[in-house]
XYZ file of C-alpha atoms in Angstrom:
415
model
C -2.041 -16.101 -21.678
C -3.088 -19.714 -22.171
C -6.459 -20.618 -21.777
C -5.785 -22.336 -18.144
C -4.502 -19.165 -16.911
C -7.415 -17.196 -18.556
C -10.116 -19.478 -16.635
C -7.741 -19.003 -13.521
C -7.670 -15.151 -13.734
C -11.091 -15.306 -14.607
C -12.289 -17.310 -11.591
C -10.349 -15.389 -9.250
C -12.134 -12.287 -10.260
C -15.598 -13.811 -9.977
C -14.957 -16.054 -7.158
C -15.644 -13.276 -4.420
C -19.084 -12.758 -6.382
C -20.152 -15.934 -6.770
C -19.390 -17.370 -3.086
C -20.792 -13.793 -1.719
C -24.165 -14.172 -3.555
C -25.017 -17.801 -3.157
C -24.094 -17.485 0.656
C -26.848 -14.891 0.609
C -29.387 -17.326 -1.007
C -28.419 -20.595 0.488
C -27.560 -18.928 4.591
C -24.012 -18.746 6.148
C -24.756 -22.313 7.454
C -24.352 -23.533 3.681
C -21.088 -21.921 2.996
C -19.539 -25.288 1.979
C -22.289 -26.224 -0.525
C -21.694 -22.661 -1.947
C -18.072 -23.005 -2.538
C -18.941 -26.441 -4.014
C -21.245 -25.023 -6.346
C -18.667 -22.452 -7.865
C -15.814 -25.374 -8.193
C -18.429 -27.219 -10.188
C -18.672 -24.150 -12.346
C -15.061 -23.974 -12.536
C -14.779 -27.479 -13.635
C -17.805 -27.034 -16.203
C -16.287 -24.349 -17.730
C -12.652 -26.086 -17.837
C -14.178 -28.561 -19.731
C -16.493 -26.636 -22.262
C -13.704 -24.145 -22.831
C -11.404 -26.415 -24.264
C -11.926 -25.303 -28.031
C -12.178 -21.811 -27.340
C -13.671 -18.981 -24.657
C -17.317 -18.347 -25.032
C -18.648 -14.894 -26.269
C -19.006 -13.753 -22.702
C -17.051 -15.828 -20.366
C -18.372 -14.253 -17.312
C -21.722 -14.363 -18.162
C -21.301 -18.019 -18.960
C -19.993 -18.786 -15.766
C -22.580 -17.006 -13.667
C -25.151 -19.037 -15.815
C -23.226 -22.368 -14.796
C -23.492 -21.399 -11.092
C -26.919 -20.203 -11.321
C -27.718 -23.945 -13.069
C -25.877 -26.066 -10.578
C -27.165 -24.194 -7.461
C -30.992 -25.193 -8.624
C -29.839 -28.703 -9.268
C -28.464 -28.958 -6.161
C -30.969 -27.178 -4.010
C -33.744 -29.406 -5.722
C -31.688 -32.266 -4.726
C -30.904 -31.114 -1.107
C -34.321 -29.416 -0.263
C -35.598 -32.372 2.106
C -32.015 -32.562 3.916
C -31.010 -28.929 4.239
C -32.182 -25.770 6.030
C -32.454 -23.244 3.199
C -33.529 -19.533 3.384
C -37.374 -19.109 3.243
C -37.177 -17.398 0.122
C -36.122 -20.946 -1.475
C -39.372 -22.926 -0.303
C -41.163 -22.960 -3.055
C -39.488 -24.248 -6.526
C -41.313 -21.162 -8.629
C -39.027 -18.661 -6.823
C -36.292 -20.529 -6.801
C -34.654 -19.598 -10.239
C -35.622 -16.025 -9.879
C -34.035 -15.537 -6.199
C -30.855 -16.922 -7.364
C -30.747 -14.880 -10.445
C -31.284 -11.855 -8.555
C -28.353 -12.764 -6.195
C -25.864 -13.266 -9.399
C -27.173 -10.262 -11.132
C -24.178 -7.652 -11.248
C -26.195 -5.259 -9.469
C -26.257 -7.029 -6.700
C -22.593 -7.719 -6.666
C -21.274 -4.934 -4.304
C -23.685 -5.737 -1.559
C -22.797 -9.489 -1.549
C -19.098 -8.899 -0.843
C -19.506 -6.007 1.375
C -21.904 -8.101 3.447
C -19.435 -11.346 3.091
C -16.307 -9.174 4.278
C -17.870 -7.887 7.227
C -19.228 -11.227 8.059
C -16.108 -12.700 8.245
C -14.794 -9.874 10.097
C -16.736 -11.123 13.216
C -15.027 -9.709 16.863
C -15.404 -13.081 17.877
C -12.855 -14.615 15.630
C -8.875 -13.351 15.687
C -7.652 -11.256 12.679
C -5.448 -13.901 11.266
C -8.623 -15.902 10.734
C -10.138 -12.716 9.152
C -7.606 -12.490 6.968
C -7.486 -16.259 6.337
C -11.384 -16.097 5.474
C -11.159 -12.839 3.044
C -8.091 -14.702 1.027
C -10.770 -17.700 0.639
C -13.903 -16.530 0.137
C -13.061 -12.895 -1.115
C -9.792 -13.612 -3.150
C -10.494 -17.332 -4.161
C -7.179 -18.562 -2.908
C -7.000 -22.215 -1.902
C -6.458 -23.443 1.568
C -2.506 -24.448 0.112
C -1.920 -21.090 -1.385
C -3.190 -19.336 1.714
C -0.635 -21.650 3.498
C 2.148 -20.909 1.300
C 1.730 -17.298 1.469
C 1.853 -17.234 5.209
C 4.381 -20.145 6.047
C 2.018 -22.324 7.904
C 0.604 -26.192 7.038
C -2.785 -26.291 4.906
C -4.028 -27.932 8.344
C -3.909 -24.648 10.120
C -5.538 -22.793 7.427
C -8.292 -25.887 7.368
C -8.786 -25.104 11.319
C -8.963 -21.284 10.375
C -11.872 -22.192 7.889
C -13.585 -24.275 10.198
C -13.789 -21.998 13.115
C -15.035 -19.084 10.618
C -17.519 -21.357 9.087
C -18.791 -22.542 12.705
C -19.350 -18.462 13.395
C -20.955 -18.361 10.371
C -23.635 -21.063 10.824
C -24.871 -19.203 13.770
C -26.503 -16.877 11.822
C -29.623 -17.321 10.185
C -28.622 -15.133 7.092
C -25.837 -12.819 5.765
C -26.507 -9.341 7.178
C -26.182 -6.445 5.324
C -23.814 -3.984 6.502
C -25.995 -1.430 7.722
C -27.708 -3.992 9.603
C -24.751 -4.787 11.870
C -24.861 -3.195 15.175
C -21.044 -3.404 15.879
C -20.214 -2.137 12.502
C -17.212 0.208 13.996
C -15.328 -2.400 15.714
C -15.837 -4.906 12.319
C -14.800 -2.121 10.282
C -11.363 -1.793 11.981
C -10.480 -5.416 11.798
C -11.705 -5.227 7.882
C -9.381 -2.141 7.416
C -6.443 -4.015 9.079
C -7.388 -7.046 7.231
C -6.886 -5.534 3.852
C -3.572 -3.761 4.966
C -2.358 -7.488 5.924
C -3.638 -8.858 2.544
C -2.098 -6.041 0.623
C 1.236 -6.463 2.403
C 1.326 -9.858 1.740
C 1.306 -9.109 -2.241
C 3.737 -6.655 -2.015
C 6.496 -7.886 0.090
C 5.113 -11.198 1.342
C 6.482 -14.747 3.388
C 6.045 -16.946 0.407
C 9.929 -17.683 -0.275
C 9.209 -18.711 -3.984
C 6.606 -15.469 -4.720
C 7.257 -12.732 -2.382
C 5.603 -10.264 -4.684
C 2.264 -11.008 -5.646
C 0.708 -8.252 -7.602
C -2.875 -9.848 -7.515
C -3.034 -9.776 -4.028
C -2.198 -6.028 -4.027
C -5.016 -5.622 -6.850
C -7.478 -7.448 -4.547
C -6.820 -5.310 -1.727
C -7.250 -1.930 -3.363
C -10.367 -3.487 -5.161
C -11.663 -4.531 -1.837
C -10.914 -1.187 -0.315
C -12.875 0.767 -3.187
C -15.427 -1.265 -2.983
C -16.192 -0.515 0.949
C -16.221 3.232 -0.655
C -19.499 2.683 -2.475
C -21.282 2.037 0.802
C -22.424 5.004 3.187
C -21.824 2.877 6.313
C -17.927 2.419 5.672
C -16.978 5.338 3.167
C -14.990 7.531 5.987
C -11.769 9.566 5.286
C -9.720 6.784 6.713
C -10.503 4.431 4.044
C -9.539 7.273 1.199
C -6.381 7.273 2.974
C -5.797 3.588 2.996
C -6.858 3.279 -0.835
C -4.337 5.988 -1.357
C -1.705 4.075 0.400
C -2.458 1.185 -1.648
C -2.328 3.079 -4.571
C 1.011 4.737 -4.366
C 2.765 1.418 -3.297
C 0.952 -0.193 -6.061
C 2.555 2.244 -8.350
C 6.071 0.781 -7.642
C 5.512 -2.665 -8.666
C 7.131 -2.778 -11.786
C 10.303 -1.987 -10.261
C 10.172 -4.218 -7.407
C 11.797 -6.851 -8.856
C 14.338 -7.159 -11.874
C 14.570 -9.305 -14.550
C 16.242 -12.145 -12.691
C 13.345 -11.782 -9.797
C 15.611 -10.063 -7.385
C 14.532 -7.043 -5.097
C 15.663 -4.044 -6.562
C 16.674 -0.985 -3.325
C 14.483 2.137 -3.514
C 17.194 4.299 -4.548
C 18.181 1.750 -7.680
C 14.228 1.722 -8.987
C 13.627 3.081 -12.248
C 11.168 5.770 -11.513
C 9.858 6.111 -15.136
C 8.526 2.803 -14.736
C 5.967 3.725 -12.076
C 2.612 3.912 -12.903
C 1.714 7.309 -12.898
C -2.046 6.768 -13.245
C -2.186 4.905 -10.299
C -0.056 7.691 -8.435
C -2.634 9.975 -9.899
C -5.426 7.791 -8.618
C -3.870 8.067 -5.031
C -3.552 11.872 -4.792
C -7.401 11.614 -5.660
C -7.815 9.424 -2.782
C -5.431 11.520 -0.426
C -7.354 14.477 -1.291
C -10.521 13.073 -0.295
C -8.904 11.767 2.832
C -8.234 15.227 4.106
C -11.700 15.866 5.511
C -12.425 15.893 9.611
C -10.356 16.265 12.347
C -8.641 13.019 12.945
C -5.452 11.865 11.331
C -5.333 8.088 11.214
C -2.446 5.717 11.073
C -3.668 5.051 7.362
C -3.418 8.996 6.722
C 0.236 9.062 8.125
C 1.399 5.880 5.932
C -0.565 7.233 2.983
C 1.706 10.531 3.450
C 4.957 8.928 3.793
C 4.083 7.000 0.576
C 2.743 9.845 -1.352
C 6.281 11.741 -0.623
C 8.127 8.562 -2.309
C 5.930 8.324 -5.176
C 6.101 11.981 -6.400
C 9.806 12.820 -5.474
C 11.749 12.663 -8.447
C 14.532 10.871 -6.827
C 15.907 10.115 -3.129
C 17.920 13.063 -2.961
C 14.789 15.492 -3.776
C 12.527 13.567 -1.601
C 11.324 15.848 1.399
C 12.729 13.737 4.122
C 11.542 16.723 6.586
C 7.831 15.769 5.892
C 8.662 11.868 6.245
C 10.138 12.097 9.369
C 7.194 14.182 10.855
C 5.022 11.530 9.843
C 6.978 8.688 11.215
C 7.269 10.934 14.408
C 3.299 11.085 14.868
C 2.868 7.785 13.677
C 5.436 6.578 16.179
C 3.345 8.255 18.797
C -0.342 6.821 17.455
C 1.080 3.084 16.985
C 4.947 2.447 17.688
C 6.489 -0.392 16.248
C 9.880 -1.692 15.960
C 9.396 -1.348 12.113
C 8.478 2.003 12.354
C 11.252 3.214 14.526
C 13.396 1.736 12.038
C 12.155 3.382 9.115
C 11.945 6.470 10.481
C 15.749 5.971 11.604
C 16.381 5.661 8.041
C 14.571 9.050 7.172
C 16.574 10.576 9.738
C 19.545 9.515 8.163
C 18.436 11.355 4.591
C 17.667 14.276 6.385
C 20.052 14.601 9.353
C 23.079 12.401 7.630
C 24.180 8.914 8.280
C 25.618 9.225 11.498
C 22.286 10.428 13.168
C 20.692 7.393 11.574
C 23.096 5.014 12.749
C 22.493 6.365 16.136
C 18.498 5.721 15.666
C 19.219 2.162 14.288
C 21.973 1.078 17.004
C 19.586 2.192 19.985
C 16.948 -0.465 18.469
C 19.521 -3.248 18.643
C 17.691 -4.796 21.450
C 14.332 -5.111 19.617
C 13.728 -8.980 19.847
C 11.753 -8.733 16.311
C 14.354 -6.698 14.538
C 16.926 -9.185 15.633
C 15.177 -11.572 13.389
C 14.035 -9.114 10.813
C 16.710 -9.412 7.797
C 16.086 -5.735 6.491
C 16.931 -4.327 10.161
C 20.602 -5.716 9.371
C 20.523 -4.710 5.553
C 19.651 -0.941 6.804
C 22.360 -0.758 9.340
C 24.642 -2.250 6.683
C 23.600 0.515 4.066
C 24.438 3.016 6.513
C 27.902 1.503 7.256
C 28.656 1.175 3.224
C 27.630 4.513 2.536
C 29.849 5.825 5.666
C 32.631 4.025 4.025
C 32.612 1.189 6.811
C 32.929 -1.614 4.565
C 33.905 -4.348 7.070
C 31.026 -3.553 9.593
C 28.629 -3.430 6.282
C 29.740 -6.771 5.115
C 29.104 -8.258 8.474
C 25.331 -6.828 8.611
C 24.919 -8.208 5.164
C 25.921 -11.383 6.332
C 23.101 -11.276 9.074
C 20.761 -9.955 6.499
C 21.334 -13.212 4.130
C 20.860 -15.542 7.112
C 17.792 -14.406 7.884
C 16.757 -13.836 4.396
C 13.077 -15.505 3.856
C 13.475 -15.826 0.102
C 16.069 -15.954 -2.631
C 15.013 -12.532 -4.094
C 15.694 -11.214 -0.741
C 19.165 -13.323 0.011
C 20.145 -12.222 -3.610
C 19.667 -8.556 -2.898
C 21.880 -8.741 0.130
C 24.781 -10.635 -1.984
C 24.765 -8.602 -4.706
C 25.548 -5.246 -1.914
C 27.962 -6.976 -0.298
C 29.778 -7.713 -3.677
C 29.673 -3.874 -4.637
C 31.668 -3.560 -1.702
C 34.318 -4.866 -3.102
C 36.386 -6.411 -0.658
C 36.728 -10.382 0.455
């Protein structure tokens, strides 16, 4: 890994810590100032590390942010409103040092995560703010991930900053009166964040493992706080672990998506699967079966099965049935139909999928047409399979998707 790549990797990992800590010190109204401090620390690192990394790069970066924060606060003291703790210069260094200390890292990021998921902001804005302030993505990167222009991302960030300016300080999670509403939004935002990494909308980079890692890291961070550590959170962490275990086989050496049945299961991350099983076991308390429990159960069956044929499709169909009753969606119905095809035969699955043909969301969803094509191919109807693969190709969002569907057409052996 080159020096710029090492610095970028460190910066992504430390960005959430530094911005969250400085926001707690400077106050939510000064988030842009906190971002400037962190940016300046990165620039200093890039300049100072040109001839080699320091012995402890993380400590160096934190010290640079500490010194830069003190400089800026001294300069801006007369023109900005800071928290009372910064009123005297003697307390300034100690307050910032305490906020940046490793012991305060989790509390700062939890506070930031729950604050940005304010009920008055929509979920798209929640995810945008998490990607920016807790994952360190630039507005351009976020826009590329969700196929919107940078101006749209800037507007979301502006709305988020505007809401946070209304707060006197960044509240601790335990002090939030509406924590349940925020918690639901946090979990859904992390789910979207993981999905964007697992199979996102960026045509040039459809699989971004570091986003999956960030979603899992933030989820497990929530488990450290009593106010947020509930069984469904363990279920969400289990889901992320099971799916992340398959990341090494999602794309082949040419960057083309590999179907589940063709993935080399020996390359799946067994340690990650064991971690998922641990989270799943811990989720099995209480009497509430959440959406995350059901999705984790499905992912678990896939992760532990030796092959497609040896997968427990009866359990998977059952999970999908309950999931459809709880929170039906066309994609849930599509996946249930594919599981039915494995359990009850291709004709049964084909009927399930054809019944969904009128769903508007699926009509533009390439994997719906690819799923129909797969069943036609397996049933020996190659002409129908080719037609459906062609529709999937026309709707594909990335070269990785398109080439995967093209390969399946080639496998039909017809012109």
